[in-house]
PDB file of N, CA and C in Angstrom:
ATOM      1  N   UNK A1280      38.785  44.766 -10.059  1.00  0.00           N
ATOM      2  CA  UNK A1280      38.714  44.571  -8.635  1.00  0.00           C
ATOM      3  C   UNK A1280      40.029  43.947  -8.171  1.00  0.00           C
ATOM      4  N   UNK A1281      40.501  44.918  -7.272  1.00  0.00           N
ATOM      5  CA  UNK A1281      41.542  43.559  -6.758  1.00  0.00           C
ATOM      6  C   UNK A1281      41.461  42.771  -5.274  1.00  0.00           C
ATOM      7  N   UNK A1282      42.471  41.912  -5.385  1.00  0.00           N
ATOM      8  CA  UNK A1282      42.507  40.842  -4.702  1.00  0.00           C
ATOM      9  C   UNK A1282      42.583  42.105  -2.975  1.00  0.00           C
ATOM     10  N   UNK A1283      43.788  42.866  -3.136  1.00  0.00           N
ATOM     11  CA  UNK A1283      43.775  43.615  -1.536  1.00  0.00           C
ATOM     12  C   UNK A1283      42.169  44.058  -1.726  1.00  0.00           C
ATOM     13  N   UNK A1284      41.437  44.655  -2.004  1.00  0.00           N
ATOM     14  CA  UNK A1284      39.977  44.905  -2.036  1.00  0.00           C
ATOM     15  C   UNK A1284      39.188  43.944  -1.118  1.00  0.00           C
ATOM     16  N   UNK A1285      39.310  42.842  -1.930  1.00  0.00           N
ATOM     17  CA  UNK A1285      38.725  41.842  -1.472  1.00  0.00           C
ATOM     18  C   UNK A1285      39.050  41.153  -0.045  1.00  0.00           C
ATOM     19  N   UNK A1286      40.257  41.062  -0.010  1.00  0.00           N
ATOM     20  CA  UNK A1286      40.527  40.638   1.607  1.00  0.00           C
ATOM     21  C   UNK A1286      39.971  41.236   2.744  1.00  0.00           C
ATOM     22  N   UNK A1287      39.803  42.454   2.069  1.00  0.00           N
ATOM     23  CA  UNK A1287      39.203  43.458   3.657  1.00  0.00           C
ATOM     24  C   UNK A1287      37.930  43.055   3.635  1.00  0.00           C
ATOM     25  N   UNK A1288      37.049  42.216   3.103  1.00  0.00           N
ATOM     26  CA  UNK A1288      35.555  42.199   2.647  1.00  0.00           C
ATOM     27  C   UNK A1288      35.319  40.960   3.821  1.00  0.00           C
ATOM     28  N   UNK A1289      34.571  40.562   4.545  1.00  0.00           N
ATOM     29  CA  UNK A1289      33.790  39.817   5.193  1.00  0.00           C
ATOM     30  C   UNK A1289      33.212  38.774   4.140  1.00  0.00           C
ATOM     31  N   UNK A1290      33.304  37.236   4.514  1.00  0.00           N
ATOM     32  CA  UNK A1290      32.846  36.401   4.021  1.00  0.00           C
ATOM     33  C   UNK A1290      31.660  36.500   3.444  1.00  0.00           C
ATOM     34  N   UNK A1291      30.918  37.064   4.243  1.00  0.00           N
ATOM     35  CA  UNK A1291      29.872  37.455   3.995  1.00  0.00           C
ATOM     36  C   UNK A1291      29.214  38.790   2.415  1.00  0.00           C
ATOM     37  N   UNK A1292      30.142  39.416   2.628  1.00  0.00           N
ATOM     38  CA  UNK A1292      29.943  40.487   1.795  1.00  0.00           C
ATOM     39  C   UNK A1292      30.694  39.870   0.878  1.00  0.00           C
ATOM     40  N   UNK A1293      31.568  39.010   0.888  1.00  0.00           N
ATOM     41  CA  UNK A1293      32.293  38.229  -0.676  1.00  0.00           C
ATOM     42  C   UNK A1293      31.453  37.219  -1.353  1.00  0.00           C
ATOM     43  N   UNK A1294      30.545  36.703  -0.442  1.00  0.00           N
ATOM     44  CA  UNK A1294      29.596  35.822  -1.235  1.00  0.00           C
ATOM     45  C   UNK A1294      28.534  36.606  -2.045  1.00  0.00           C
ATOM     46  N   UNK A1295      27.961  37.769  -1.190  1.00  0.00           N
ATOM     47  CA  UNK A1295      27.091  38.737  -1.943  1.00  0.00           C
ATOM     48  C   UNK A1295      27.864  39.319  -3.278  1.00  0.00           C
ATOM     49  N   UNK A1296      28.724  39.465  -3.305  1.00  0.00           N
ATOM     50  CA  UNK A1296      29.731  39.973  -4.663  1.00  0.00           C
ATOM     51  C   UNK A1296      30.060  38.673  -5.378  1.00  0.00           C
ATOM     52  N   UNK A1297      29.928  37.472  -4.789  1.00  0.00           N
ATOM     53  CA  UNK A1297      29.797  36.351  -5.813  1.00  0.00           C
ATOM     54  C   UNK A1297      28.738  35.964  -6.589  1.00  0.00           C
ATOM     55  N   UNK A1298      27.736  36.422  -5.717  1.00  0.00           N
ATOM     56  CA  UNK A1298      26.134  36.485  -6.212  1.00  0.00           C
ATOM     57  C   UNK A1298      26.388  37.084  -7.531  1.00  0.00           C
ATOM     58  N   UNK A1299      26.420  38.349  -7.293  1.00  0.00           N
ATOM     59  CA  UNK A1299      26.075  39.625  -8.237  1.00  0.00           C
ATOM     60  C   UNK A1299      27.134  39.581  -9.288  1.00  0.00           C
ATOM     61  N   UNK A1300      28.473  38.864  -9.009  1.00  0.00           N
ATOM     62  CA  UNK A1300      29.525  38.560 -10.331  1.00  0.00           C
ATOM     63  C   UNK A1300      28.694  37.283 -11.544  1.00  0.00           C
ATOM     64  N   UNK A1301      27.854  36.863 -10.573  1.00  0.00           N
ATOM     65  CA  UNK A1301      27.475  35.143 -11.232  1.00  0.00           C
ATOM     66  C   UNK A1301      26.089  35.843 -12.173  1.00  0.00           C
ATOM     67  N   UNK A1302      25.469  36.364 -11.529  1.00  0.00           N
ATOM     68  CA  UNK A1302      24.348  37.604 -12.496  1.00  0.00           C
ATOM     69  C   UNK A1302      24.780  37.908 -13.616  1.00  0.00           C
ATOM     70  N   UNK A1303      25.656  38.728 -13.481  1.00  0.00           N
ATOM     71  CA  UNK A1303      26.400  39.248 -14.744  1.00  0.00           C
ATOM     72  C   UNK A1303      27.035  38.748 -15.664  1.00  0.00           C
ATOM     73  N   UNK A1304      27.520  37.840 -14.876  1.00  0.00           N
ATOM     74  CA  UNK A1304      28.088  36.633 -16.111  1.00  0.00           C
ATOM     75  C   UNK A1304      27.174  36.264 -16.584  1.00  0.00           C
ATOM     76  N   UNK A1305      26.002  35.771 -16.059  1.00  0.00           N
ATOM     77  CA  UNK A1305      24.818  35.109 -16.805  1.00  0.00           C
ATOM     78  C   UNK A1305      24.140  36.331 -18.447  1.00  0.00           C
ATOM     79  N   UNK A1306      23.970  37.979 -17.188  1.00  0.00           N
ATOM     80  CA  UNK A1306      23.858  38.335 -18.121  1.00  0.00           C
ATOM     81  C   UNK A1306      24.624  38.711 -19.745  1.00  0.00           C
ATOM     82  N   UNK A1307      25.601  38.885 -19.055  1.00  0.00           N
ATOM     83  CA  UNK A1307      26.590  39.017 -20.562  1.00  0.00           C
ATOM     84  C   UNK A1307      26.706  37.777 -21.536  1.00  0.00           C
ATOM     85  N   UNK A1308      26.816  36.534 -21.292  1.00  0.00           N
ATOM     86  CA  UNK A1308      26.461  35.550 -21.549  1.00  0.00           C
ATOM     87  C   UNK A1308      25.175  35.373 -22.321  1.00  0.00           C
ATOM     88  N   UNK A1309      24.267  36.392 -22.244  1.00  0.00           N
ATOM     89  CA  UNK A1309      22.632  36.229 -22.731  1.00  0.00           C
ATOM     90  C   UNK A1309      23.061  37.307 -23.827  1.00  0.00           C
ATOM     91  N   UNK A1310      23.748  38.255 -23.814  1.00  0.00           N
ATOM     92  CA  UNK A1310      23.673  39.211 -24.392  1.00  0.00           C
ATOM     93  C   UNK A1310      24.723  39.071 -25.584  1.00  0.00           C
ATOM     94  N   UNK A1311      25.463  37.986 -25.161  1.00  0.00           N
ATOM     95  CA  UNK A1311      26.745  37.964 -26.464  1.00  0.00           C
ATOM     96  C   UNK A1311      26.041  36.310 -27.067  1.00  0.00           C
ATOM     97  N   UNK A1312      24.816  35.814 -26.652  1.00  0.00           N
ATOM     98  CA  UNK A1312      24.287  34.796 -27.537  1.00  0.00           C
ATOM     99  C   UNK A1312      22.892  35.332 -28.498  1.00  0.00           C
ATOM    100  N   UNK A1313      22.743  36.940 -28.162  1.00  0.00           N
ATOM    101  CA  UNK A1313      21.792  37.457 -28.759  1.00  0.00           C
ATOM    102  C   UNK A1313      22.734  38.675 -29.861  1.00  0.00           C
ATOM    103  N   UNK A1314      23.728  38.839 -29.840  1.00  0.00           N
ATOM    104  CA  UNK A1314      24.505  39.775 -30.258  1.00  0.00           C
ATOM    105  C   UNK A1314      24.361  41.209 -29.930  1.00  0.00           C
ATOM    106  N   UNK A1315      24.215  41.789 -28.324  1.00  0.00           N
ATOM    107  CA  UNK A1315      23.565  42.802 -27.986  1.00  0.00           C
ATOM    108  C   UNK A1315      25.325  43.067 -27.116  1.00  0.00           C
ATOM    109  N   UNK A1316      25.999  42.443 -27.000  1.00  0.00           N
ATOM    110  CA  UNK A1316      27.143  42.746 -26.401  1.00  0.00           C
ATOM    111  C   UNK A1316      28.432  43.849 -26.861  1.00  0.00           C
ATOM    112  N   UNK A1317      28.242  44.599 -25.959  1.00  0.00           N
ATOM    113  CA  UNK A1317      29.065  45.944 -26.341  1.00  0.00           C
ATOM    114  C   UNK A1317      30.510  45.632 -25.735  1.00  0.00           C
ATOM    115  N   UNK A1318      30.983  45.165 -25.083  1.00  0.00           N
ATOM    116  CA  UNK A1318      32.391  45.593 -24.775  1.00  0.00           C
ATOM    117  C   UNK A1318      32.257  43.589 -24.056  1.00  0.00           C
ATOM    118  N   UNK A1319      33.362  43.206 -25.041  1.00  0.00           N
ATOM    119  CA  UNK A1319      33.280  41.654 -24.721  1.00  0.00           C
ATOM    120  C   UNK A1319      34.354  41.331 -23.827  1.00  0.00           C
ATOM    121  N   UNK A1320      35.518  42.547 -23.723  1.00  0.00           N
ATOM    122  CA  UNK A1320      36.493  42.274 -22.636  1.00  0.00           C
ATOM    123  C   UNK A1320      36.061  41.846 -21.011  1.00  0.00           C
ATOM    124  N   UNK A1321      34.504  42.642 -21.385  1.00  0.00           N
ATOM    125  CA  UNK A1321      33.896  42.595 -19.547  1.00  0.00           C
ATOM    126  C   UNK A1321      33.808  41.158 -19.169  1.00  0.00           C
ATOM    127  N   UNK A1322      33.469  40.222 -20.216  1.00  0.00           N
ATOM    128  CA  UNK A1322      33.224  38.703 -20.176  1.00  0.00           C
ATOM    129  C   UNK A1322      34.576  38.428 -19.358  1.00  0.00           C
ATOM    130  N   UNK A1323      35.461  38.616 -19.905  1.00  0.00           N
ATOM    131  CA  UNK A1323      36.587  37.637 -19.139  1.00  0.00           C
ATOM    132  C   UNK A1323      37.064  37.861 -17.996  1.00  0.00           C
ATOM    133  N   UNK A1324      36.490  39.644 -17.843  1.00  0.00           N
ATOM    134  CA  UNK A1324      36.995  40.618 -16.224  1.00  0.00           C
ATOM    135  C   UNK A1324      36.128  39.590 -15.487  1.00  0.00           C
ATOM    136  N   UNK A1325      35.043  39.644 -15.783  1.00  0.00           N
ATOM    137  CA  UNK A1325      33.599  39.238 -14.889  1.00  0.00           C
ATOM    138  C   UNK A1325      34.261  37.416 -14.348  1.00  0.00           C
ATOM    139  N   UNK A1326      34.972  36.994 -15.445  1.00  0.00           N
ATOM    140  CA  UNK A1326      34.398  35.601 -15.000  1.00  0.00           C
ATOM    141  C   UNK A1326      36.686  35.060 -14.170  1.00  0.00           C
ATOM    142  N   UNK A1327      37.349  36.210 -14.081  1.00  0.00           N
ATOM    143  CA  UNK A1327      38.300  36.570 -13.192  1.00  0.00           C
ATOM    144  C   UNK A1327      38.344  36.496 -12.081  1.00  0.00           C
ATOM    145  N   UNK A1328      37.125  37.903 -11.726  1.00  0.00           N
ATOM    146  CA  UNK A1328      36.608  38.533 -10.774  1.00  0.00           C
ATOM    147  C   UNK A1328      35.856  37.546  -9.998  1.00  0.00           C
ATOM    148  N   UNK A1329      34.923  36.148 -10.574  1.00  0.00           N
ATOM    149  CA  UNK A1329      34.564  35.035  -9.783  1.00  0.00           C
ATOM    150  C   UNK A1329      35.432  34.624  -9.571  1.00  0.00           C
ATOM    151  N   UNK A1330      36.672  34.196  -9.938  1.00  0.00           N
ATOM    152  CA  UNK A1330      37.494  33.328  -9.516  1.00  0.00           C
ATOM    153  C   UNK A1330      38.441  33.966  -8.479  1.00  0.00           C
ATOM    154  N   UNK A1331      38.393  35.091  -8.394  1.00  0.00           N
ATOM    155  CA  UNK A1331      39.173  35.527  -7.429  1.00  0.00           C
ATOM    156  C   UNK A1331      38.489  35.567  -6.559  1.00  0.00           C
ATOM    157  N   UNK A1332      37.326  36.243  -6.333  1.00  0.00           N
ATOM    158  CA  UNK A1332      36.469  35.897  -5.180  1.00  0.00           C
ATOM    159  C   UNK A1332      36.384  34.691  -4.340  1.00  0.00           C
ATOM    160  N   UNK A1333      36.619  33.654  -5.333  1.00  0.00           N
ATOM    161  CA  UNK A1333      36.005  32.299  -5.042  1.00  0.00           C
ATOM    162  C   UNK A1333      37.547  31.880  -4.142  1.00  0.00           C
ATOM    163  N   UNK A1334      38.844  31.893  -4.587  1.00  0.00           N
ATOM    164  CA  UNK A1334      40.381  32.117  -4.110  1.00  0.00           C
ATOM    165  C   UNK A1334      40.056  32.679  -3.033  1.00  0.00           C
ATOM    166  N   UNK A1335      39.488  34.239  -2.591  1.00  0.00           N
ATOM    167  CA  UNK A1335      39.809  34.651  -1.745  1.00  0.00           C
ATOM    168  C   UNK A1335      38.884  34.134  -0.161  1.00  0.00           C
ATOM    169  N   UNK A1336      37.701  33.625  -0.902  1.00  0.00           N
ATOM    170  CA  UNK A1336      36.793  32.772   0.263  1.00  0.00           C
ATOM    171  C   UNK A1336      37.305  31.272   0.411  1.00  0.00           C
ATOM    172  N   UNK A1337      38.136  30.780  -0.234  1.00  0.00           N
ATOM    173  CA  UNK A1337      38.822  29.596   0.304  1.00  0.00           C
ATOM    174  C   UNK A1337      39.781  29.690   0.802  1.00  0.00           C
ATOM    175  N   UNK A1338      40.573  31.116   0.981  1.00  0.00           N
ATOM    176  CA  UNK A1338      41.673  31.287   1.539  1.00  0.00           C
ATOM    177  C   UNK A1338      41.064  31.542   2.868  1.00  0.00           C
ATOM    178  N   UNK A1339      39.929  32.226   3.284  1.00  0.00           N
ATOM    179  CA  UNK A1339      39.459  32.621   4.370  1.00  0.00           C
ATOM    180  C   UNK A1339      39.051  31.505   5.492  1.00  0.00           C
ATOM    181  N   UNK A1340      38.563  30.311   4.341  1.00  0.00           N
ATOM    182  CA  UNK A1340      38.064  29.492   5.140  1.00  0.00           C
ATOM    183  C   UNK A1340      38.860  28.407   5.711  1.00  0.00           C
ATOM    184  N   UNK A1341      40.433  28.374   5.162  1.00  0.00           N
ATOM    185  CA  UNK A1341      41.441  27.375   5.522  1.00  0.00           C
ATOM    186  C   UNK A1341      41.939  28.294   6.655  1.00  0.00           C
ATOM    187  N   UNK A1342      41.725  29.760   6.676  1.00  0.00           N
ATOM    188  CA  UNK A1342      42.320  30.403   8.161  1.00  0.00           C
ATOM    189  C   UNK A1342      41.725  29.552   9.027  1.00  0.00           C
ATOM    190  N   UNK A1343      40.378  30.308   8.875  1.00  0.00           N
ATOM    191  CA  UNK A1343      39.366  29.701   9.883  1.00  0.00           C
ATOM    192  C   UNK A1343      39.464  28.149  10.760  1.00  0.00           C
ATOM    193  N   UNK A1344      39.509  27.306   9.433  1.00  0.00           N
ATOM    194  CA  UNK A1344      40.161  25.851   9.967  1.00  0.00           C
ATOM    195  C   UNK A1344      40.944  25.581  10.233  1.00  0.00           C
ATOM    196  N   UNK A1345      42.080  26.260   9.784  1.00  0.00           N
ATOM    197  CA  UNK A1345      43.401  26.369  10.816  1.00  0.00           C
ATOM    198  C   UNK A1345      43.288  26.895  12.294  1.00  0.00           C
ATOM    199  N   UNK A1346      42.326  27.839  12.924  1.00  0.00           N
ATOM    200  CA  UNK A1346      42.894  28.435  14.116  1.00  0.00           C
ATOM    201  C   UNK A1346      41.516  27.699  15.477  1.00  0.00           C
TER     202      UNK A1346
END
């Protein structure tokens, strides 16, 4: 996912994609403590992909408080 992606997204629709990143982490997380995990690179995309999200809704919200 990238970051231009994300900017066009509504606060709103970035928290719902924070939701559903935080799921997945949970699940992969369940699945690489049961040894059912197929592709372990997704772990580190997934837990990126929160943090960029999370970057791009604090960038949104210092606009906001700026104007």
């Amino acid at each position: 996912m990238k970051a231009a992606e994300l900017r066009d997204k509504t606060p709103d629709q970035l928290r719902d994609q924070l939701v559903a990143l935080k799921k997945e982490a949970f699940n992969l997380r369940f699945q690489a403590a049961t040894n059912q995990l197929e592709n372990t690179a997704r772990q580190r995309q997934v837990r990126r992909d929160v943090a960029r999200v999370n970057t791009i809704l604090n960038q949104k919200a210092a606009e906001a408080a700026a104007n």
